[in-house]
Structures are given as structure tokens and as C-alpha cells.
């Protein structure tokens, strides 16, 4: 089986005012199709840095990352963006939606970069919004929606391209318990019914318990990797 994501010895060093910060110090990790994994660990341990690398939003200082068997280091930025667009959905703690744009258009946006025609874009975006229970909010802008609704729009946007992997960095971090539970129910369904591999970062044990695998990160390294 080709892993959905495969990282070998990833290092990510940041330069900050002449001082090197080693956020990741050699992380190897394999995520198989259909997996559900939680990344946990203290603040500053490198979780978001790892997620950005896995999601091809950033490049490692050294090490290898393969997405669906394709090594990212050999790709130009454009090719990398295309690979990401076709295989990976990303959900952020703070939603990252376009403020002046309707829910429907926010969700349709990734399809623009794929060259999908307008009618099909809007129809697929509508279906993605229906699938997260927001069929009645398509014309609303982010400021006209609750936090939970905005996060569900972000999930619909991540799903509209039918990715094999959904990466979510603290997707419930800005939500209250009820909205957090709703978001987790959507992720459970995606993984269980559609077989999308889900990797999420969380500080909440209750959220991490949805995953079958718990990856503990500390000081830029994987400290424990536990299959439930
Ligand atoms: N752009 C940057 N420039 C310099 N240092 C950075 C940068 N981004 C992150 N770091 C540092 O890298 C380390 C890991 O950061 P990261 O954001 O990955 O942590 P995290 O585990 O996601 O923390 P949290 O739980 O607080 O979100 C931290 O020490 C952080 O200060
Ligand atoms: Mg973080």
C-alpha cells in the first residue's frame, strides 16, 4: 500500500534574528490511507510546524516527504500546489476564510485553481456545504456565521476537491463544546464513511480520543506513537 503521507527524518529550522530555532529535529512518520491520527504535545513542541510540512504549506530544511508516493522536493512550487490541491485538505484553528466572500464561493475556491467550470464549481461547493449541514447558509459571509458554522465552511472547502487526507490543526480550538462536538462528528463521518485519512492536532484529550492513533510530539521529536 502506498502511504498517503510519508515523512523521513524531517528537520525544520527557523532563523529568527540570527538565532536558529529547530522546531523539528528529525521526524519520521507514515500515514496510511484511511487512518485517523491525533498529534498531541506541549505548546511549542512542533505540532503546527509538522502539520504545515505534511500539508505541503512549507518545505523542510532537510528530510524527505512523500505525498501519495510522490517526493515533494523534486517539485516546483506550482507542481507542489497542484499536488496539494488534489490530495490534501487543510483546516486551521482560525478558519482562514475570505471575509468578503460567501460561504458558497469560499468553498468553490479550490476548484478555481483546478480549472473546474463555474457551474460545476458551485454545484460541488453546494454539495460540500450540504454535507456539513450548511445547505441553508450558502449565501452568508463568514462574519454572518457562528464560529462553528465558519469551521464547517472551512471543512467543506477542504473537502470539495475530494482529498485523500484531511489535516486539521486544532480544528475545535476556537469552538465551544457543542460546536466542537459537531465538527468532530463530521470528521468521524468523513473517516468512517468516505475513508478520508484524518490527522488532527489537539490539546483536548476528548478530541484526541476520536483517533485510533496518538502521536506524541515533544521538543521537535516524536516521543511516542500509540495505536489504540
Ligand atoms: N516562523 C517562525 N519563526 C521562528 N520560530 C518559529 C516560527 N514558527 C514556529 N517557531 C518556533 O518553533 C517551535 C514550534 O512551533 P509550533 O508552532 O510548531 O508549535 P506547536 O506545537 O504547534 O505549539 P502550539 O501548541 O502552541 O500551537 C516553537 O518554539 C516556535 O516558537
Ligand atoms: Mg500549533
mmCIF file of C-alpha atoms and ligand atoms in Angstrom:
data_model
loop_
_atom_site.group_PDB
_atom_site.id
_atom_site.type_symbol
_atom_site.label_atom_id
_atom_site.label_comp_id
_atom_site.label_asym_id
_atom_site.label_seq_id
_atom_site.Cartn_x
_atom_site.Cartn_y
_atom_site.Cartn_z
ATOM 1 C CA UNK A 1 0.000 0.000 0.000
ATOM 2 C CA UNK A 2 1.334 3.459 -0.891
ATOM 3 C CA UNK A 3 1.248 5.643 2.238
ATOM 4 C CA UNK A 4 -0.920 8.733 1.987
ATOM 5 C CA UNK A 5 1.939 10.651 3.605
ATOM 6 C CA UNK A 6 5.441 9.508 4.372
ATOM 7 C CA UNK A 7 7.994 11.635 6.208
ATOM 8 C CA UNK A 8 11.587 10.558 6.748
ATOM 9 C CA UNK A 9 13.826 12.463 9.144
ATOM 10 C CA UNK A 10 12.153 15.840 8.699
ATOM 11 C CA UNK A 11 14.056 18.779 10.105
ATOM 12 C CA UNK A 12 12.675 22.316 10.126
ATOM 13 C CA UNK A 13 14.898 25.098 11.333
ATOM 14 C CA UNK A 14 13.697 28.688 11.574
ATOM 15 C CA UNK A 15 16.065 31.653 11.587
ATOM 16 C CA UNK A 16 14.903 34.315 13.976
ATOM 17 C CA UNK A 17 17.108 37.407 14.304
ATOM 18 C CA UNK A 18 20.224 35.363 13.636
ATOM 19 C CA UNK A 19 19.258 32.637 16.098
ATOM 20 C CA UNK A 20 18.352 29.196 14.753
ATOM 21 C CA UNK A 21 15.265 27.569 16.234
ATOM 22 C CA UNK A 22 14.994 23.875 15.495
ATOM 23 C CA UNK A 23 11.251 23.314 15.534
ATOM 24 C CA UNK A 24 11.543 19.752 14.182
ATOM 25 C CA UNK A 25 14.660 17.724 14.815
ATOM 26 C CA UNK A 26 14.178 14.590 12.722
ATOM 27 C CA UNK A 27 10.628 13.299 12.470
ATOM 28 C CA UNK A 28 9.751 10.124 10.601
ATOM 29 C CA UNK A 29 6.104 9.277 10.190
ATOM 30 C CA UNK A 30 3.850 7.322 7.897
ATOM 31 C CA UNK A 31 0.129 7.954 7.493
ATOM 32 C CA UNK A 32 -1.755 5.239 5.629
ATOM 33 C CA UNK A 33 -4.904 5.774 3.567
ATOM 34 C CA UNK A 34 -7.969 5.797 5.805
ATOM 35 C CA UNK A 35 -6.097 6.336 9.069
ATOM 36 C CA UNK A 36 -7.311 8.580 11.882
ATOM 37 C CA UNK A 37 -4.428 10.003 13.917
ATOM 38 C CA UNK A 38 -4.142 12.684 16.582
ATOM 39 C CA UNK A 39 -0.963 14.679 17.136
ATOM 40 C CA UNK A 40 -0.628 15.818 20.728
ATOM 41 C CA UNK A 41 2.094 17.515 22.758
ATOM 42 C CA UNK A 42 3.014 20.654 24.670
ATOM 43 C CA UNK A 43 2.820 24.164 23.212
ATOM 44 C CA UNK A 44 5.889 24.920 21.115
ATOM 45 C CA UNK A 45 6.767 21.258 20.597
ATOM 46 C CA UNK A 46 6.492 21.498 16.797
ATOM 47 C CA UNK A 47 2.980 20.214 16.028
ATOM 48 C CA UNK A 48 1.934 23.033 13.710
ATOM 49 C CA UNK A 49 5.330 23.013 12.043
ATOM 50 C CA UNK A 50 4.876 19.310 11.328
ATOM 51 C CA UNK A 51 1.331 19.814 10.034
ATOM 52 C CA UNK A 52 2.469 22.577 7.680
ATOM 53 C CA UNK A 53 5.136 20.287 6.269
ATOM 54 C CA UNK A 54 2.742 17.340 5.924
ATOM 55 C CA UNK A 55 0.286 19.660 4.190
ATOM 56 C CA UNK A 56 2.966 20.968 1.799
ATOM 57 C CA UNK A 57 2.361 24.511 3.019
ATOM 58 C CA UNK A 58 6.056 24.716 3.898
ATOM 59 C CA UNK A 59 9.254 22.905 2.890
ATOM 60 C CA UNK A 60 11.587 21.109 5.322
ATOM 61 C CA UNK A 61 15.158 22.242 5.987
ATOM 62 C CA UNK A 62 16.125 18.625 5.359
ATOM 63 C CA UNK A 63 14.439 15.251 5.160
ATOM 64 C CA UNK A 64 12.042 13.638 2.745
ATOM 65 C CA UNK A 65 8.289 13.997 2.407
ATOM 66 C CA UNK A 66 6.258 11.897 0.017
ATOM 67 C CA UNK A 67 2.637 12.628 -0.714
ATOM 68 C CA UNK A 68 0.833 9.657 -2.195
ATOM 69 C CA UNK A 69 4.238 8.255 -3.179
ATOM 70 C CA UNK A 70 5.464 11.471 -4.831
ATOM 71 C CA UNK A 71 8.519 13.111 -3.318
ATOM 72 C CA UNK A 72 7.892 16.795 -2.783
ATOM 73 C CA UNK A 73 11.485 18.009 -3.018
ATOM 74 C CA UNK A 74 11.519 17.310 -6.747
ATOM 75 C CA UNK A 75 8.515 19.538 -7.401
ATOM 76 C CA UNK A 76 8.381 23.226 -8.271
ATOM 77 C CA UNK A 77 6.147 25.438 -6.148
ATOM 78 C CA UNK A 78 3.452 25.270 -8.820
ATOM 79 C CA UNK A 79 3.614 21.486 -9.039
ATOM 80 C CA UNK A 80 3.551 21.273 -5.258
ATOM 81 C CA UNK A 81 0.480 23.498 -5.087
ATOM 82 C CA UNK A 82 -1.212 21.226 -7.634
ATOM 83 C CA UNK A 83 -0.340 18.068 -5.731
ATOM 84 C CA UNK A 84 -1.652 19.638 -2.524
ATOM 85 C CA UNK A 85 -4.819 20.810 -4.203
ATOM 86 C CA UNK A 86 -5.579 17.310 -5.496
ATOM 87 C CA UNK A 87 -4.699 15.259 -2.415
ATOM 88 C CA UNK A 88 -4.783 17.282 0.794
ATOM 89 C CA UNK A 89 -7.401 19.335 2.605
ATOM 90 C CA UNK A 90 -6.251 21.648 5.389
ATOM 91 C CA UNK A 91 -8.344 23.046 8.252
ATOM 92 C CA UNK A 92 -6.948 25.719 10.573
ATOM 93 C CA UNK A 93 -7.859 26.670 14.117
ATOM 94 C CA UNK A 94 -8.889 30.156 12.991
ATOM 95 C CA UNK A 95 -10.823 29.060 9.877
ATOM 96 C CA UNK A 96 -8.930 31.250 7.307
ATOM 97 C CA UNK A 97 -11.977 32.081 5.215
ATOM 98 C CA UNK A 98 -12.177 35.031 2.825
ATOM 99 C CA UNK A 99 -14.159 37.675 4.691
ATOM 100 C CA UNK A 100 -15.985 39.396 1.835
ATOM 101 C CA UNK A 101 -16.956 36.193 0.122
ATOM 102 C CA UNK A 102 -19.994 33.966 0.580
ATOM 103 C CA UNK A 103 -19.744 30.505 2.071
ATOM 104 C CA UNK A 104 -20.506 29.014 -1.353
ATOM 105 C CA UNK A 105 -17.697 30.945 -3.053
ATOM 106 C CA UNK A 106 -15.222 30.239 -0.256
ATOM 107 C CA UNK A 107 -15.852 26.532 -0.690
ATOM 108 C CA UNK A 108 -15.704 26.700 -4.500
ATOM 109 C CA UNK A 109 -12.327 28.472 -4.496
ATOM 110 C CA UNK A 110 -10.006 25.414 -4.553
ATOM 111 C CA UNK A 111 -11.799 24.267 -7.704
ATOM 112 C CA UNK A 112 -10.923 27.530 -9.459
ATOM 113 C CA UNK A 113 -7.251 26.551 -9.253
ATOM 114 C CA UNK A 114 -8.135 23.213 -10.777
ATOM 115 C CA UNK A 115 -9.788 24.786 -13.747
ATOM 116 C CA UNK A 116 -13.268 23.451 -12.974
ATOM 117 C CA UNK A 117 -16.002 25.468 -14.740
ATOM 118 C CA UNK A 118 -18.204 27.804 -12.748
ATOM 119 C CA UNK A 119 -21.464 25.858 -12.840
ATOM 120 C CA UNK A 120 -19.762 22.672 -11.694
ATOM 121 C CA UNK A 121 -17.772 24.548 -9.037
ATOM 122 C CA UNK A 122 -20.886 25.999 -7.497
ATOM 123 C CA UNK A 123 -22.744 22.711 -7.658
ATOM 124 C CA UNK A 124 -19.924 20.799 -5.981
ATOM 125 C CA UNK A 125 -19.450 23.550 -3.380
ATOM 126 C CA UNK A 126 -23.173 23.374 -2.640
ATOM 127 C CA UNK A 127 -22.960 19.618 -2.114
ATOM 128 C CA UNK A 128 -19.941 20.032 0.176
ATOM 129 C CA UNK A 129 -21.843 22.609 2.244
ATOM 130 C CA UNK A 130 -24.864 20.279 2.413
ATOM 131 C CA UNK A 131 -22.605 17.501 3.658
ATOM 132 C CA UNK A 132 -21.571 19.623 6.657
ATOM 133 C CA UNK A 133 -25.150 20.673 7.366
ATOM 134 C CA UNK A 134 -24.886 24.187 5.925
ATOM 135 C CA UNK A 135 -27.194 23.975 2.943
ATOM 136 C CA UNK A 136 -29.151 26.887 4.450
ATOM 137 C CA UNK A 137 -26.135 29.206 4.847
ATOM 138 C CA UNK A 138 -24.609 29.222 1.360
ATOM 139 C CA UNK A 139 -25.044 32.960 0.783
ATOM 140 C CA UNK A 140 -23.764 34.024 4.193
ATOM 141 C CA UNK A 141 -20.373 35.639 4.626
ATOM 142 C CA UNK A 142 -18.067 34.466 7.433
ATOM 143 C CA UNK A 143 -18.986 37.474 9.630
ATOM 144 C CA UNK A 144 -22.635 36.435 9.346
ATOM 145 C CA UNK A 145 -21.963 32.949 10.713
ATOM 146 C CA UNK A 146 -21.148 31.441 14.106
ATOM 147 C CA UNK A 147 -17.680 30.076 14.817
ATOM 148 C CA UNK A 148 -18.940 26.519 14.461
ATOM 149 C CA UNK A 149 -20.546 27.322 11.126
ATOM 150 C CA UNK A 150 -17.373 29.020 9.896
ATOM 151 C CA UNK A 151 -15.323 25.969 10.795
ATOM 152 C CA UNK A 152 -17.799 23.764 8.940
ATOM 153 C CA UNK A 153 -17.414 26.024 5.876
ATOM 154 C CA UNK A 154 -13.640 25.570 6.194
ATOM 155 C CA UNK A 155 -14.130 21.801 6.338
ATOM 156 C CA UNK A 156 -16.383 21.918 3.265
ATOM 157 C CA UNK A 157 -13.682 23.910 1.466
ATOM 158 C CA UNK A 158 -11.102 21.303 2.447
ATOM 159 C CA UNK A 159 -13.392 18.546 1.158
ATOM 160 C CA UNK A 160 -14.665 19.984 -2.079
ATOM 161 C CA UNK A 161 -11.698 18.605 -4.013
ATOM 162 C CA UNK A 162 -12.226 15.120 -2.521
ATOM 163 C CA UNK A 163 -8.805 14.877 -0.858
ATOM 164 C CA UNK A 164 -7.330 11.612 0.366
ATOM 165 C CA UNK A 165 -6.059 13.283 3.514
ATOM 166 C CA UNK A 166 -7.569 15.906 5.759
ATOM 167 C CA UNK A 167 -5.124 17.740 8.036
ATOM 168 C CA UNK A 168 -6.656 19.789 10.831
ATOM 169 C CA UNK A 169 -4.611 21.941 13.243
ATOM 170 C CA UNK A 170 -6.723 22.351 16.391
ATOM 171 C CA UNK A 171 -9.999 22.387 14.463
ATOM 172 C CA UNK A 172 -12.024 22.696 17.668
ATOM 173 C CA UNK A 173 -9.614 25.084 19.429
ATOM 174 C CA UNK A 174 -11.811 28.155 18.933
ATOM 175 C CA UNK A 175 -15.133 26.407 19.429
ATOM 176 C CA UNK A 176 -17.364 25.753 22.410
ATOM 177 C CA UNK A 177 -18.129 22.192 23.448
ATOM 178 C CA UNK A 178 -21.258 21.777 21.351
ATOM 179 C CA UNK A 179 -19.763 23.180 18.133
ATOM 180 C CA UNK A 180 -16.568 21.231 18.771
ATOM 181 C CA UNK A 181 -18.573 18.025 19.061
ATOM 182 C CA UNK A 182 -20.362 18.803 15.797
ATOM 183 C CA UNK A 183 -17.064 19.324 13.981
ATOM 184 C CA UNK A 184 -15.726 16.056 15.420
ATOM 185 C CA UNK A 185 -18.854 14.212 14.271
ATOM 186 C CA UNK A 186 -18.183 15.467 10.734
ATOM 187 C CA UNK A 187 -14.555 14.317 10.874
ATOM 188 C CA UNK A 188 -15.661 10.911 12.233
ATOM 189 C CA UNK A 189 -18.083 10.507 9.328
ATOM 190 C CA UNK A 190 -15.523 11.550 6.749
ATOM 191 C CA UNK A 191 -13.096 8.993 8.040
ATOM 192 C CA UNK A 192 -15.609 6.222 8.682
ATOM 193 C CA UNK A 193 -17.868 6.580 5.644
ATOM 194 C CA UNK A 194 -15.613 8.097 2.998
ATOM 195 C CA UNK A 195 -12.296 6.642 4.108
ATOM 196 C CA UNK A 196 -10.535 10.007 4.163
ATOM 197 C CA UNK A 197 -7.368 9.827 6.281
ATOM 198 C CA UNK A 198 -7.651 12.383 9.088
ATOM 199 C CA UNK A 199 -4.713 13.823 11.015
ATOM 200 C CA UNK A 200 -5.549 16.384 13.652
ATOM 201 C CA UNK A 201 -3.675 18.364 16.279
ATOM 202 C CA UNK A 202 -5.427 18.924 19.563
ATOM 203 C CA UNK A 203 -4.852 19.872 23.184
ATOM 204 C CA UNK A 204 -8.059 18.182 24.288
ATOM 205 C CA UNK A 205 -7.949 14.563 25.366
ATOM 206 C CA UNK A 206 -11.613 14.192 24.456
ATOM 207 C CA UNK A 207 -10.884 15.217 20.882
ATOM 208 C CA UNK A 208 -7.760 13.048 20.639
ATOM 209 C CA UNK A 209 -9.843 10.071 21.758
ATOM 210 C CA UNK A 210 -11.692 10.132 18.412
ATOM 211 C CA UNK A 211 -8.481 8.962 16.731
ATOM 212 C CA UNK A 212 -7.229 5.385 16.708
ATOM 213 C CA UNK A 213 -3.639 6.548 16.819
ATOM 214 C CA UNK A 214 -1.990 9.073 19.116
ATOM 215 C CA UNK A 215 1.301 10.629 18.058
ATOM 216 C CA UNK A 216 3.052 12.435 20.912
ATOM 217 C CA UNK A 217 5.428 15.233 19.880
ATOM 218 C CA UNK A 218 7.907 16.776 22.294
ATOM 219 C CA UNK A 219 10.824 19.135 21.629
ATOM 220 C CA UNK A 220 10.625 18.622 17.880
ATOM 221 C CA UNK A 221 10.643 14.822 18.022
ATOM 222 C CA UNK A 222 8.083 12.036 18.097
ATOM 223 C CA UNK A 223 8.224 10.750 21.625
ATOM 224 C CA UNK A 224 5.518 8.087 21.441
ATOM 225 C CA UNK A 225 3.314 6.716 18.671
ATOM 226 C CA UNK A 226 0.462 4.682 20.111
ATOM 227 C CA UNK A 227 -2.179 2.657 18.263
ATOM 228 C CA UNK A 228 -5.332 2.206 20.305
HETATM 229 N N1 LIG B 1 8.077 31.348 11.770
HETATM 230 C C1 LIG B 1 8.789 31.021 12.860
HETATM 231 N N2 LIG B 1 9.985 31.607 13.102
HETATM 232 C C2 LIG B 1 10.716 31.254 14.187
HETATM 233 N N3 LIG B 1 10.359 30.304 15.069
HETATM 234 C C3 LIG B 1 9.182 29.693 14.876
HETATM 235 C C4 LIG B 1 8.344 30.001 13.767
HETATM 236 N N4 LIG B 1 7.234 29.230 13.838
HETATM 237 C C5 LIG B 1 7.389 28.460 14.934
HETATM 238 N N5 LIG B 1 8.552 28.729 15.559
HETATM 239 C C6 LIG B 1 9.068 28.074 16.763
HETATM 240 O O1 LIG B 1 9.111 26.678 16.519
HETATM 241 C C7 LIG B 1 8.675 25.941 17.658
HETATM 242 C C8 LIG B 1 7.497 25.039 17.288
HETATM 243 O O2 LIG B 1 6.382 25.849 16.951
HETATM 244 P P1 LIG B 1 4.980 25.213 16.553
HETATM 245 O O3 LIG B 1 4.101 26.333 16.110
HETATM 246 O O4 LIG B 1 5.195 24.110 15.588
HETATM 247 O O5 LIG B 1 4.489 24.621 17.951
HETATM 248 P P2 LIG B 1 3.108 23.904 18.362
HETATM 249 O O6 LIG B 1 3.449 22.578 18.903
HETATM 250 O O7 LIG B 1 2.157 23.973 17.222
HETATM 251 O O8 LIG B 1 2.594 24.834 19.563
HETATM 252 P P3 LIG B 1 1.082 25.247 19.988
HETATM 253 O O9 LIG B 1 0.521 24.067 20.701
HETATM 254 O O10 LIG B 1 1.299 26.409 20.907
HETATM 255 O O11 LIG B 1 0.325 25.609 18.758
HETATM 256 C C9 LIG B 1 8.338 26.988 18.716
HETATM 257 O O12 LIG B 1 9.443 27.097 19.589
HETATM 258 C C10 LIG B 1 8.138 28.246 17.937
HETATM 259 O O13 LIG B 1 8.455 29.370 18.696
HETATM 260 MG MG1 LIG B 2 0.330 24.952 16.897
#
